[in-house]
Amino acid sequence: MARRIAAGAAYGGGSIGLLGAAAVGVLLAEVQLAKRQVGGGIAPVPPSADGRYGVAFTGPAEPLRLGLLGDSTAAGQGVRRAGQTPGALLASGLAAVSERPVDLRNVALPGARSDDLERQVSLLLADPARTPDVCVIMIGANDVTHRMPATQSVRCLTTAVRRLRTAGAEVVVGTCPDLGTIEPVYQPLRWLARRVSRQLAAAQTIGAVEQGGRTVSLGDLLGPEFEENPRELFGPDNYHPSAEGYATAAMAVLPTLCAVLGLWPESDRLDGARREDMLPVAEAASQAAKEAGTEVTGARAPWALLKHRRRRRLPASTEPHPHPHPHPEPGGSTRLDHRLGTDADGTPRHAWVRRPGGPPRE
């Protein structure tokens, strides 16, 4: 199905239905019930996190420019502090790894579907002097909930990736999250939401990789955490991630974000112990859609690398470290840890720590 969707997007095919007509009537009651419960709380307007991160690293090198595009997840809806948004977490993490300042510009729009990416890309590329070095796109959930044709969704995404790559920016796509993890969604709608989400995520991967981008599967945002801890990892509206959820997502995207800029100490060499492989791009996309946090990057057509770069954050009891270690030991490996502490009022705060030595953390 993912291959059919991607082919339809590339060659102008029409809508490819993901639902059988007989299933629609069975699910109508479940849909109405989910609509009444999802969003029952109030999701705050996402705070603006635009600006410069890593000012302590100011030096002769120009700041890296990071662009963020997509929907409410990219915008950070569901949290109240700028530092808790995925853009801020990614920018501060990128600054810690590169030891350079990072200028963040977030043009994501809550409620956006993939057809809004054209506008968002135009905003980022309006000033040729400020073309981003790397962009992160997080999109797809609203395409599913608003029943946007999958071929149109993927076509819009691939066009956005192609425009950004043509302008000289590297691109990392966080694919459609698994809507089957939303707590108020019951069976059989939960099963259907998961199936449709994964099909779209796989098709997004095929389209983005073919245009020179890399993808990270967001899946259930990410791993089993959302299903096991929905009260902790979802925000007050039971739909958008909380600060904990966004930190978990950022930990999955950051290694790929650094790798695409040549900053991550691990190469694209495959590690069999971590179940990494070179597969046909469609098969790699399908595998990635099933396991959140999986990276897919193009190799030589029609092959793609399936990578697992994800790092887990440290336990909540660990105090945050104010600065990254500036000088890794020669010849040693380096890992980036996300440390989580709390302010006096209990609000989570985050710090990225680059640590020399030791094996990569799973």
Short mmCIF file of C-alpha atoms in Angstrom, two decimals:
data_model
loop_
_atom_site.label_atom_id
_atom_site.label_comp_id
_atom_site.label_asym_id
_atom_site.label_seq_id
_atom_site.Cartn_x
_atom_site.Cartn_y
_atom_site.Cartn_z
CA MET A 1 0.00 0.00 0.00
CA ALA A 2 2.82 2.39 0.83
CA ARG A 3 4.38 1.75 -2.59
CA ARG A 4 1.03 2.40 -4.29
CA ILE A 5 0.54 5.65 -2.39
CA ALA A 6 4.06 6.87 -3.15
CA ALA A 7 3.73 5.91 -6.81
CA GLY A 8 0.39 7.68 -7.03
CA ALA A 9 1.94 10.78 -5.50
CA ALA A 10 4.92 10.72 -7.85
CA TYR A 11 3.04 10.04 -11.07
CA GLY A 12 -0.13 11.96 -10.47
CA GLY A 13 -2.34 9.08 -9.42
CA GLY A 14 -5.68 9.72 -7.80
CA SER A 15 -6.83 8.95 -4.30
CA ILE A 16 -6.03 5.51 -2.94
CA GLY A 17 -8.66 4.56 -0.42
CA LEU A 18 -7.44 3.12 2.87
CA LEU A 19 -10.89 2.23 4.17
CA GLY A 20 -13.28 -0.37 2.87
CA ALA A 21 -16.81 0.93 2.36
CA ALA A 22 -18.23 -1.73 4.69
CA ALA A 23 -15.96 -0.59 7.53
CA VAL A 24 -17.15 3.01 7.45
CA GLY A 25 -20.59 2.36 8.90
CA VAL A 26 -19.18 0.20 11.69
CA LEU A 27 -16.79 2.94 12.76
CA LEU A 28 -19.05 5.99 12.69
CA ALA A 29 -20.16 5.66 16.30
CA GLU A 30 -16.57 5.22 17.48
CA VAL A 31 -15.49 8.31 15.54
CA GLN A 32 -18.16 10.47 17.14
CA LEU A 33 -17.27 9.21 20.60
CA ALA A 34 -13.57 9.91 20.07
CA LYS A 35 -14.30 13.42 18.81
CA ARG A 36 -16.23 14.20 22.00
CA GLN A 37 -13.38 13.03 24.22
CA VAL A 38 -10.24 14.11 22.37
CA GLY A 39 -9.56 17.75 23.01
CA GLY A 40 -11.74 17.76 26.10
CA GLY A 41 -9.02 19.71 27.86
CA ILE A 42 -7.55 23.00 26.71
CA ALA A 43 -4.32 22.94 24.72
CA PRO A 44 -2.45 26.21 25.28
CA VAL A 45 -1.32 28.23 22.28
CA PRO A 46 2.21 27.01 21.50
CA PRO A 47 4.86 29.41 22.81
CA SER A 48 7.28 30.96 20.35
CA ALA A 49 10.73 29.40 20.66
CA ASP A 50 12.38 31.28 17.79
CA GLY A 51 15.80 32.72 18.52
CA ARG A 52 19.43 31.81 19.11
CA TYR A 53 20.49 28.82 21.19
CA GLY A 54 23.96 27.94 22.45
CA VAL A 55 25.16 31.54 22.78
CA ALA A 56 28.02 30.30 24.99
CA PHE A 57 29.56 28.78 21.85
CA THR A 58 29.83 32.09 20.00
CA GLY A 59 33.01 32.14 17.94
CA PRO A 60 34.28 32.64 14.42
CA ALA A 61 31.92 30.04 12.94
CA GLU A 62 28.55 31.22 11.68
CA PRO A 63 25.50 29.99 13.62
CA LEU A 64 23.72 26.99 12.22
CA ARG A 65 20.24 27.75 10.92
CA LEU A 66 17.49 25.28 11.87
CA GLY A 67 13.99 25.44 10.38
CA LEU A 68 10.96 23.63 11.75
CA LEU A 69 7.85 22.96 9.67
CA GLY A 70 4.66 21.02 10.15
CA ASP A 71 1.60 20.87 12.37
CA SER A 72 0.83 21.34 16.07
CA THR A 73 3.39 18.72 17.08
CA ALA A 74 6.17 20.66 15.38
CA ALA A 75 4.83 23.91 16.84
CA GLY A 76 4.83 22.49 20.37
CA GLN A 77 1.14 22.80 21.15
CA GLY A 78 0.32 21.36 24.55
CA VAL A 79 3.13 22.98 26.58
CA ARG A 80 3.38 26.45 28.08
CA ARG A 81 7.11 27.17 28.04
CA ALA A 82 9.23 27.79 24.95
CA GLY A 83 12.01 25.59 26.30
CA GLN A 84 9.66 22.59 26.34
CA THR A 85 8.84 22.73 22.62
CA PRO A 86 10.52 20.30 20.22
CA GLY A 87 12.12 23.20 18.35
CA ALA A 88 13.86 24.49 21.46
CA LEU A 89 14.96 21.02 22.51
CA LEU A 90 16.37 20.24 19.07
CA ALA A 91 18.10 23.62 18.75
CA SER A 92 19.76 23.37 22.16
CA GLY A 93 20.79 19.77 21.48
CA LEU A 94 22.22 20.67 18.08
CA ALA A 95 24.18 23.53 19.68
CA ALA A 96 25.59 21.16 22.31
CA VAL A 97 26.81 18.68 19.71
CA SER A 98 28.15 21.18 17.17
CA GLU A 99 29.49 23.63 19.79
CA ARG A 100 28.07 26.40 17.63
CA PRO A 101 25.12 28.73 18.14
CA VAL A 102 21.90 27.64 16.45
CA ASP A 103 19.30 30.05 15.08
CA LEU A 104 15.83 28.48 15.21
CA ARG A 105 12.93 29.55 13.03
CA ASN A 106 9.67 27.64 13.48
CA VAL A 107 6.96 28.19 10.86
CA ALA A 108 4.81 25.20 11.87
CA LEU A 109 1.09 25.85 12.24
CA PRO A 110 -1.30 24.00 14.60
CA GLY A 111 -3.94 22.24 12.57
CA ALA A 112 -1.85 22.28 9.41
CA ARG A 113 -2.07 19.49 6.85
CA SER A 114 0.54 18.63 4.28
CA ASP A 115 -0.95 21.05 1.75
CA ASP A 116 0.18 23.92 4.03
CA LEU A 117 3.84 22.95 3.60
CA GLU A 118 4.06 24.97 0.38
CA ARG A 119 3.32 28.15 2.34
CA GLN A 120 5.68 27.20 5.15
CA VAL A 121 8.56 26.43 2.80
CA SER A 122 8.03 29.76 1.05
CA LEU A 123 8.31 31.55 4.41
CA LEU A 124 11.61 29.83 5.20
CA LEU A 125 13.08 30.48 1.76
CA ALA A 126 11.83 34.06 1.37
CA ASP A 127 15.25 35.47 2.32
CA PRO A 128 18.04 33.70 0.38
CA ALA A 129 20.56 34.97 2.93
CA ARG A 130 18.80 33.04 5.70
CA THR A 131 18.27 29.70 4.00
CA PRO A 132 18.28 27.02 6.72
CA ASP A 133 21.18 24.60 6.94
CA VAL A 134 18.78 21.87 8.03
CA CYS A 135 15.01 21.55 8.37
CA VAL A 136 12.82 19.23 10.41
CA ILE A 137 9.30 18.49 9.15
CA MET A 138 6.70 16.87 11.42
CA ILE A 139 3.41 16.34 9.60
CA GLY A 140 0.68 13.81 8.88
CA ALA A 141 -1.68 13.47 11.84
CA ASN A 142 -4.17 16.04 10.54
CA ASP A 143 -4.03 14.45 7.09
CA VAL A 144 -5.39 11.26 8.64
CA THR A 145 -8.00 12.85 10.90
CA HIS A 146 -9.28 15.09 8.07
CA ARG A 147 -9.23 12.22 5.55
CA MET A 148 -6.87 13.95 3.15
CA PRO A 149 -6.13 11.61 0.22
CA ALA A 150 -2.88 9.83 0.96
CA THR A 151 -1.47 10.44 -2.51
CA GLN A 152 -2.08 14.19 -2.14
CA SER A 153 -0.51 14.18 1.31
CA VAL A 154 2.67 12.46 0.13
CA ARG A 155 2.83 14.61 -3.03
CA CYS A 156 2.78 17.79 -0.91
CA LEU A 157 5.48 16.45 1.39
CA THR A 158 7.80 15.35 -1.40
CA THR A 159 7.41 18.71 -3.12
CA ALA A 160 8.39 20.47 0.13
CA VAL A 161 11.42 18.21 0.61
CA ARG A 162 12.51 18.76 -3.00
CA ARG A 163 12.24 22.57 -2.68
CA LEU A 164 14.27 22.61 0.52
CA ARG A 165 16.93 20.28 -0.86
CA THR A 166 17.18 22.35 -4.04
CA ALA A 167 17.74 25.43 -1.88
CA GLY A 168 20.65 23.67 -0.17
CA ALA A 169 19.03 22.60 3.10
CA GLU A 170 19.29 19.13 4.60
CA VAL A 171 15.90 17.68 5.53
CA VAL A 172 14.76 15.32 8.30
CA VAL A 173 11.10 14.24 8.28
CA GLY A 174 9.34 13.00 11.40
CA THR A 175 6.71 10.80 9.81
CA CYS A 176 3.03 10.52 10.75
CA PRO A 177 2.59 9.53 14.40
CA ASP A 178 0.59 6.48 15.43
CA LEU A 179 -2.91 7.81 16.11
CA GLY A 180 -3.85 4.44 17.57
CA THR A 181 -2.12 5.48 20.81
CA ILE A 182 -4.58 8.30 21.52
CA GLU A 183 -6.25 7.26 24.77
CA PRO A 184 -9.94 8.04 23.99
CA VAL A 185 -9.84 6.10 20.70
CA TYR A 186 -11.42 2.65 21.16
CA GLN A 187 -11.49 -0.52 19.09
CA PRO A 188 -12.00 -1.05 16.22
CA LEU A 189 -11.18 2.58 15.44
CA ARG A 190 -7.89 2.25 17.34
CA TRP A 191 -6.77 -0.59 15.06
CA LEU A 192 -7.84 1.31 11.96
CA ALA A 193 -6.12 4.54 13.09
CA ARG A 194 -2.90 2.61 13.66
CA ARG A 195 -3.09 0.93 10.27
CA VAL A 196 -3.79 4.13 8.34
CA SER A 197 -1.11 6.06 10.28
CA ARG A 198 1.53 3.45 9.52
CA GLN A 199 0.62 3.26 5.85
CA LEU A 200 0.95 7.02 5.52
CA ALA A 201 4.22 7.04 7.48
CA ALA A 202 5.71 4.39 5.20
CA ALA A 203 4.59 6.26 2.08
CA GLN A 204 6.03 9.51 3.49
CA THR A 205 9.34 7.72 4.02
CA ILE A 206 9.48 6.49 0.42
CA GLY A 207 8.69 9.95 -0.95
CA ALA A 208 11.08 11.86 1.32
CA VAL A 209 14.02 9.50 0.83
CA GLU A 210 13.61 9.60 -2.94
CA GLN A 211 13.97 13.40 -2.75
CA GLY A 212 17.19 13.22 -0.72
CA GLY A 213 15.77 13.59 2.77
CA ARG A 214 16.01 11.36 5.81
CA THR A 215 13.11 10.19 7.92
CA VAL A 216 12.59 9.22 11.55
CA SER A 217 9.47 7.25 12.39
CA LEU A 218 7.60 8.93 15.23
CA GLY A 219 5.21 6.01 15.52
CA ASP A 220 3.68 6.08 18.97
CA LEU A 221 5.89 9.00 20.02
CA LEU A 222 8.04 7.04 20.70
CA GLY A 223 8.24 3.37 21.56
CA PRO A 224 5.91 1.97 24.22
CA GLU A 225 5.99 5.06 26.45
CA PHE A 226 2.77 6.61 25.18
CA GLU A 227 0.73 3.45 25.52
CA GLU A 228 2.14 2.67 28.97
CA ASN A 229 2.12 6.23 30.35
CA PRO A 230 -0.62 8.18 28.56
CA ARG A 231 -1.32 10.39 31.58
CA GLU A 232 2.32 11.45 31.71
CA LEU A 233 3.11 11.75 28.04
CA PHE A 234 -0.08 13.34 26.67
CA GLY A 235 -1.04 16.94 27.35
CA PRO A 236 -4.22 18.22 29.03
CA ASP A 237 -6.33 17.82 25.87
CA ASN A 238 -5.53 14.05 25.67
CA TYR A 239 -4.22 14.56 22.14
CA HIS A 240 -1.06 16.66 22.01
CA PRO A 241 2.14 15.54 23.74
CA SER A 242 3.13 16.95 27.12
CA ALA A 243 6.60 18.31 27.90
CA GLU A 244 7.67 14.73 28.64
CA GLY A 245 6.28 13.55 25.31
CA TYR A 246 8.07 16.23 23.31
CA ALA A 247 11.35 15.46 25.09
CA THR A 248 10.94 11.81 24.14
CA ALA A 249 10.31 12.73 20.50
CA ALA A 250 13.28 15.11 20.43
CA MET A 251 15.56 12.36 21.69
CA ALA A 252 14.63 10.27 18.65
CA VAL A 253 15.02 13.02 16.04
CA LEU A 254 18.19 14.71 17.35
CA PRO A 255 20.72 11.98 16.42
CA THR A 256 19.51 11.97 12.81
CA LEU A 257 19.49 15.78 12.77
CA CYS A 258 23.14 15.75 13.83
CA ALA A 259 24.07 12.89 11.50
CA VAL A 260 22.71 14.64 8.42
CA LEU A 261 25.07 17.56 9.20
CA GLY A 262 28.04 15.24 9.74
CA LEU A 263 28.14 15.98 13.48
CA TRP A 264 27.15 12.62 14.93
CA PRO A 265 30.14 10.46 15.92
CA GLU A 266 28.55 7.33 14.47
CA SER A 267 28.85 6.85 10.73
CA ASP A 268 26.28 5.33 8.39
CA ARG A 269 28.05 1.99 8.76
CA LEU A 270 25.50 -0.67 9.62
CA ASP A 271 25.50 -2.31 13.05
CA GLY A 272 24.01 -5.80 12.93
CA ALA A 273 23.76 -5.93 16.72
CA ARG A 274 21.25 -3.07 16.55
CA ARG A 275 19.23 -4.73 13.77
CA GLU A 276 20.39 -2.25 11.16
CA ASP A 277 20.29 -3.25 7.53
CA MET A 278 20.28 -2.15 3.90
CA LEU A 279 16.90 -2.89 2.36
CA PRO A 280 14.81 -1.88 -0.66
CA VAL A 281 13.40 1.53 0.21
CA ALA A 282 9.79 0.31 0.39
CA GLU A 283 10.72 -2.51 2.75
CA ALA A 284 12.81 -0.18 4.90
CA ALA A 285 9.88 2.24 5.06
CA SER A 286 7.54 -0.53 6.16
CA GLN A 287 9.93 -1.71 8.86
CA ALA A 288 10.47 1.84 10.13
CA ALA A 289 6.73 2.47 10.37
CA LYS A 290 6.45 -0.50 12.74
CA GLU A 291 9.23 0.61 15.08
CA ALA A 292 9.30 4.18 16.32
CA GLY A 293 12.62 5.99 16.37
CA THR A 294 13.93 4.23 13.25
CA GLU A 295 15.84 6.27 10.69
CA VAL A 296 15.70 5.65 6.95
CA THR A 297 18.20 7.29 4.63
CA GLY A 298 18.80 6.70 0.95
CA ALA A 299 21.80 4.68 -0.20
CA ARG A 300 21.93 3.74 -3.87
CA ALA A 301 18.59 3.34 -5.62
CA PRO A 302 16.48 1.43 -4.88
CA TRP A 303 18.18 0.69 -1.54
CA ALA A 304 18.01 2.51 1.79
CA LEU A 305 19.76 2.25 5.15
CA LEU A 306 17.68 1.30 8.18
CA LYS A 307 19.33 2.82 11.28
CA HIS A 308 18.58 2.89 15.00
CA ARG A 309 20.29 5.96 16.42
CA ARG A 310 17.76 6.69 19.15
CA ARG A 311 19.05 7.58 22.62
CA ARG A 312 16.95 7.23 25.74
CA ARG A 313 16.90 10.07 28.27
CA LEU A 314 18.39 9.60 31.71
CA PRO A 315 16.18 8.89 34.74
CA ALA A 316 14.16 11.82 36.06
CA SER A 317 16.11 11.82 39.31
CA THR A 318 19.30 12.89 37.54
CA GLU A 319 20.15 16.56 37.97
CA PRO A 320 20.58 18.53 34.74
CA HIS A 321 24.15 19.36 33.70
CA PRO A 322 24.56 23.02 32.66
CA HIS A 323 27.18 22.52 29.94
CA PRO A 324 28.26 19.84 27.49
CA HIS A 325 31.72 18.30 27.86
CA PRO A 326 33.84 20.41 25.49
CA HIS A 327 36.57 17.93 24.61
CA PRO A 328 35.85 14.24 24.01
CA GLU A 329 38.80 11.95 24.61
CA PRO A 330 40.72 11.16 21.43
CA GLY A 331 39.60 7.95 19.82
CA GLY A 332 36.74 7.52 22.23
CA SER A 333 33.08 7.34 21.36
CA THR A 334 30.69 10.12 22.25
CA ARG A 335 27.10 9.97 23.31
CA LEU A 336 24.52 12.67 23.87
CA ASP A 337 22.29 12.24 26.90
CA HIS A 338 19.14 14.13 27.67
CA ARG A 339 18.95 15.03 31.34
CA LEU A 340 15.74 15.95 33.01
CA GLY A 341 15.21 17.82 36.25
CA THR A 342 12.45 19.94 37.75
CA ASP A 343 12.11 23.55 38.77
CA ALA A 344 10.90 24.53 42.21
CA ASP A 345 7.30 24.49 40.99
CA GLY A 346 7.68 20.98 39.57
CA THR A 347 7.93 22.06 35.94
CA PRO A 348 10.27 19.79 33.91
CA ARG A 349 13.45 21.36 32.59
CA HIS A 350 15.81 19.82 30.10
CA ALA A 351 19.51 19.81 29.26
CA TRP A 352 21.59 17.99 26.67
CA VAL A 353 24.92 16.54 27.82
CA ARG A 354 27.60 15.23 25.48
CA ARG A 355 29.56 12.52 27.27
CA PRO A 356 32.88 11.04 26.13
CA GLY A 357 33.61 7.34 26.26
CA GLY A 358 31.42 4.34 26.75
CA PRO A 359 29.30 2.36 24.34
CA PRO A 360 26.27 3.90 22.66
CA ARG A 361 23.22 3.92 24.89
CA GLU A 362 20.19 1.98 23.68
#
